[in-house]
Amino acid sequence: MPSLRLGSTAPDFEAQTTTGPIKFHEFIGDSWVILSSHPGVFTPVCTTEFGEVARRASEFSNRNVEVIGISVNSLEDHYKWIQDINDYGSKVGPTDVRFPIDATNRNAKGLPFAIRSVFVIDPKKVIRLTISYPASTGRNIDEILRLLGDKYCVTTPVNWKKGEDVIVHSTVSTEHAKELFKDVTVHKRDALKGMKRTFLQ
């Protein structure tokens, strides 16, 4: 399998999932995709993660984002685990896992492997984000949703949150920024050696 690096094309593959067979590039279609690998079924951390993603499904769909999980366990185990996730989720909020989970994750030698990682893939099948977590640490869904803002031609300053000002990408001229966005403020600072930086409010 090719190296999964930022800017590289996500490999195409066929898999049996909990929602039926898929071809990955067809599954992506014209959507953004979050591919989430997990160490194993019935583990406490993964159960809370997948339950949270299921509960917040509308936040992903509103952003034109599809979600797919990948693991080393059997399809039968995943069907049972989905019921377990839904049972757990019902205690903290409505949960209904509907996104596919692929059970064919193996390395180049055909041996099963797993790591707690997240890949964000754009509609052109390009990998735009990768995050790997230690097995003891659950994913931060708010942070993943925040990072999906990468699909716009803006950059975010330190500790940025939704609703705050962003910075138009330096490759976009001020004139073009004003065509793209309504509220544009241009700042000049000596520290930037006279370079213009365009901010959206």
Short mmCIF file of C-alpha atoms in Angstrom, two decimals:
data_model
loop_
_atom_site.label_atom_id
_atom_site.label_comp_id
_atom_site.label_asym_id
_atom_site.label_seq_id
_atom_site.Cartn_x
_atom_site.Cartn_y
_atom_site.Cartn_z
CA MET A 1 0.00 0.00 0.00
CA PRO A 2 1.35 3.48 -0.86
CA SER A 3 2.41 5.84 1.90
CA LEU A 4 -0.56 7.78 3.30
CA ARG A 5 0.90 11.28 3.36
CA LEU A 6 -0.63 14.74 3.21
CA GLY A 7 -1.22 15.68 -0.41
CA SER A 8 -1.06 12.09 -1.68
CA THR A 9 -3.96 10.31 -3.32
CA ALA A 10 -5.88 8.00 -1.02
CA PRO A 11 -5.64 4.42 -2.32
CA ASP A 12 -8.73 2.85 -3.80
CA PHE A 13 -9.86 -0.47 -2.33
CA GLU A 14 -12.83 -2.79 -2.16
CA ALA A 15 -14.18 -3.97 1.17
CA GLN A 16 -17.06 -5.70 2.89
CA THR A 17 -18.56 -3.35 5.46
CA THR A 18 -21.42 -3.35 7.92
CA THR A 19 -23.53 -1.50 5.33
CA GLY A 20 -22.53 -3.72 2.41
CA PRO A 21 -19.66 -3.92 -0.11
CA ILE A 22 -17.96 -0.70 -1.17
CA LYS A 23 -15.34 0.59 -3.59
CA PHE A 24 -13.64 3.34 -1.65
CA HIS A 25 -13.31 5.96 -4.39
CA GLU A 26 -16.94 5.43 -5.35
CA PHE A 27 -17.87 5.76 -1.69
CA ILE A 28 -16.09 9.13 -1.58
CA GLY A 29 -17.94 10.41 -4.64
CA ASP A 30 -18.11 14.22 -4.38
CA SER A 31 -18.00 14.22 -0.58
CA TRP A 32 -15.31 14.74 2.00
CA VAL A 33 -14.53 11.58 3.96
CA ILE A 34 -13.29 10.86 7.45
CA LEU A 35 -11.61 7.44 7.57
CA SER A 36 -11.12 6.39 11.17
CA SER A 37 -9.11 3.32 12.17
CA HIS A 38 -9.57 1.77 15.60
CA PRO A 39 -7.66 -0.86 17.60
CA GLY A 40 -10.55 -3.23 18.19
CA VAL A 41 -14.24 -3.80 18.81
CA PHE A 42 -15.80 -3.57 22.28
CA THR A 43 -12.92 -1.46 23.58
CA PRO A 44 -14.17 1.32 25.89
CA VAL A 45 -12.45 4.23 24.14
CA CYS A 46 -13.53 3.22 20.63
CA THR A 47 -17.08 2.64 21.83
CA THR A 48 -17.32 6.20 23.15
CA GLU A 49 -15.74 7.59 19.96
CA PHE A 50 -18.06 5.84 17.54
CA GLY A 51 -21.07 6.62 19.71
CA GLU A 52 -20.18 10.32 19.63
CA VAL A 53 -19.75 10.30 15.85
CA ALA A 54 -23.13 8.59 15.45
CA ARG A 55 -24.85 11.09 17.74
CA ARG A 56 -23.41 14.00 15.79
CA ALA A 57 -24.08 12.55 12.34
CA SER A 58 -25.96 15.66 11.22
CA GLU A 59 -22.91 17.85 11.91
CA PHE A 60 -20.94 15.74 9.45
CA SER A 61 -23.67 15.46 6.82
CA ASN A 62 -24.25 19.24 6.96
CA ARG A 63 -20.59 19.62 5.96
CA ASN A 64 -20.92 17.08 3.12
CA VAL A 65 -18.77 14.61 5.04
CA GLU A 66 -19.05 10.82 4.98
CA VAL A 67 -17.59 8.71 7.78
CA ILE A 68 -16.13 5.21 7.56
CA GLY A 69 -14.41 3.12 10.23
CA ILE A 70 -11.74 0.48 9.67
CA SER A 71 -10.57 -2.30 11.97
CA VAL A 72 -9.04 -5.79 12.17
CA ASN A 73 -12.05 -7.61 13.61
CA SER A 74 -14.57 -9.74 11.76
CA LEU A 75 -17.72 -8.34 10.21
CA GLU A 76 -19.82 -10.43 12.61
CA ASP A 77 -18.01 -8.87 15.57
CA HIS A 78 -18.70 -5.42 14.17
CA TYR A 79 -22.43 -6.09 13.88
CA LYS A 80 -22.45 -7.07 17.56
CA TRP A 81 -20.33 -4.07 18.46
CA ILE A 82 -22.70 -1.65 16.74
CA GLN A 83 -25.48 -2.90 19.02
CA ASP A 84 -23.17 -2.37 21.97
CA ILE A 85 -22.36 1.19 20.82
CA ASN A 86 -26.05 1.97 20.43
CA ASP A 87 -26.83 0.52 23.85
CA TYR A 88 -24.07 2.61 25.42
CA GLY A 89 -25.09 5.69 23.52
CA SER A 90 -28.71 5.47 24.62
CA LYS A 91 -27.52 6.26 28.14
CA VAL A 92 -25.98 9.60 27.12
CA GLY A 93 -28.04 10.54 24.07
CA PRO A 94 -29.69 9.10 20.93
CA THR A 95 -27.20 6.91 19.09
CA ASP A 96 -27.69 5.00 15.85
CA VAL A 97 -24.53 3.87 14.04
CA ARG A 98 -25.28 4.02 10.32
CA PHE A 99 -21.84 4.67 8.83
CA PRO A 100 -19.96 1.66 7.36
CA ILE A 101 -17.22 -0.16 9.23
CA ASP A 102 -14.67 -2.08 7.14
CA ALA A 103 -13.27 -5.26 8.67
CA THR A 104 -10.48 -5.98 6.16
CA ASN A 105 -7.64 -3.85 7.50
CA ARG A 106 -4.40 -5.78 6.92
CA ASN A 107 -0.82 -4.84 6.20
CA ALA A 108 1.23 -5.66 3.11
CA LYS A 109 1.96 -9.17 4.46
CA GLY A 110 -1.70 -9.89 5.03
CA LEU A 111 -1.40 -9.61 8.80
CA PRO A 112 -3.96 -7.65 10.78
CA PHE A 113 -2.88 -4.36 12.29
CA ALA A 114 -4.57 -1.40 13.91
CA ILE A 115 -3.76 2.08 15.07
CA ARG A 116 -6.00 4.89 16.33
CA SER A 117 -5.76 7.28 13.37
CA VAL A 118 -7.92 9.73 11.45
CA PHE A 119 -7.61 10.60 7.77
CA VAL A 120 -9.55 13.43 6.14
CA ILE A 121 -9.89 12.96 2.38
CA ASP A 122 -11.32 15.55 -0.01
CA PRO A 123 -13.62 14.94 -3.03
CA LYS A 124 -10.55 14.74 -5.29
CA LYS A 125 -9.38 11.74 -3.21
CA VAL A 126 -6.46 13.74 -1.79
CA ILE A 127 -5.44 13.22 1.85
CA ARG A 128 -5.80 16.59 3.57
CA LEU A 129 -5.24 15.61 7.20
CA THR A 130 -3.77 12.77 9.24
CA ILE A 131 -3.82 12.42 13.02
CA SER A 132 -2.58 9.43 15.03
CA TYR A 133 -3.42 8.97 18.70
CA PRO A 134 -1.95 6.70 21.36
CA ALA A 135 -4.22 3.76 22.19
CA SER A 136 -5.06 5.31 25.56
CA THR A 137 -6.37 8.59 24.13
CA GLY A 138 -9.75 9.10 22.50
CA ARG A 139 -10.25 11.29 19.47
CA ASN A 140 -11.55 14.84 19.88
CA ILE A 141 -14.59 15.11 17.61
CA ASP A 142 -14.83 18.89 18.07
CA GLU A 143 -11.26 19.24 16.82
CA ILE A 144 -11.92 17.01 13.81
CA LEU A 145 -14.98 19.10 12.91
CA ARG A 146 -12.92 22.27 13.33
CA LEU A 147 -10.23 20.95 11.00
CA LEU A 148 -12.80 20.33 8.27
CA GLY A 149 -12.68 24.10 7.71
CA ASP A 150 -9.59 23.33 5.61
CA LYS A 151 -11.86 22.98 2.57
CA TYR A 152 -12.12 26.79 2.36
CA CYS A 153 -9.32 29.04 1.05
CA VAL A 154 -8.67 30.47 4.49
CA THR A 155 -6.22 29.76 7.29
CA THR A 156 -6.92 29.76 11.00
CA PRO A 157 -4.83 31.47 13.68
CA VAL A 158 -3.76 29.80 16.92
CA ASN A 159 -6.61 28.39 19.06
CA TRP A 160 -9.19 29.37 16.44
CA LYS A 161 -12.83 28.41 17.07
CA LYS A 162 -15.84 28.47 14.76
CA GLY A 163 -17.27 31.97 14.47
CA GLU A 164 -13.97 33.76 15.04
CA ASP A 165 -11.98 35.70 12.44
CA VAL A 166 -9.93 33.72 9.94
CA ILE A 167 -7.11 34.69 7.61
CA VAL A 168 -7.49 34.51 3.84
CA HIS A 169 -4.83 32.27 2.33
CA SER A 170 -1.79 34.24 1.17
CA THR A 171 -2.27 32.99 -2.39
CA VAL A 172 -5.62 34.82 -2.60
CA SER A 173 -5.41 38.51 -3.50
CA THR A 174 -7.30 41.10 -1.46
CA GLU A 175 -9.45 41.90 -4.50
CA HIS A 176 -10.38 38.26 -5.00
CA ALA A 177 -11.05 37.86 -1.27
CA LYS A 178 -13.56 40.70 -1.45
CA GLU A 179 -15.30 38.87 -4.29
CA LEU A 180 -15.43 35.62 -2.33
CA PHE A 181 -16.39 36.95 1.10
CA LYS A 182 -18.57 39.74 2.48
CA ASP A 183 -16.65 41.05 5.49
CA VAL A 184 -12.99 41.62 4.68
CA THR A 185 -10.49 43.67 6.66
CA VAL A 186 -6.95 44.35 5.41
CA HIS A 187 -4.20 44.78 8.01
CA LYS A 188 -0.66 46.05 7.46
CA ARG A 189 1.95 45.35 10.11
CA ASP A 190 5.63 46.25 10.26
CA ALA A 191 6.33 42.86 11.79
CA LEU A 192 5.19 41.34 8.51
CA LYS A 193 7.60 43.59 6.58
CA GLY A 194 4.77 45.52 4.98
CA MET A 195 3.01 42.42 3.69
CA LYS A 196 -0.75 42.56 3.62
CA ARG A 197 -2.82 40.03 5.51
CA THR A 198 -6.53 39.82 4.82
CA PHE A 199 -8.84 38.88 7.67
CA LEU A 200 -12.48 37.82 7.53
CA GLN A 201 -14.75 38.95 10.32
#
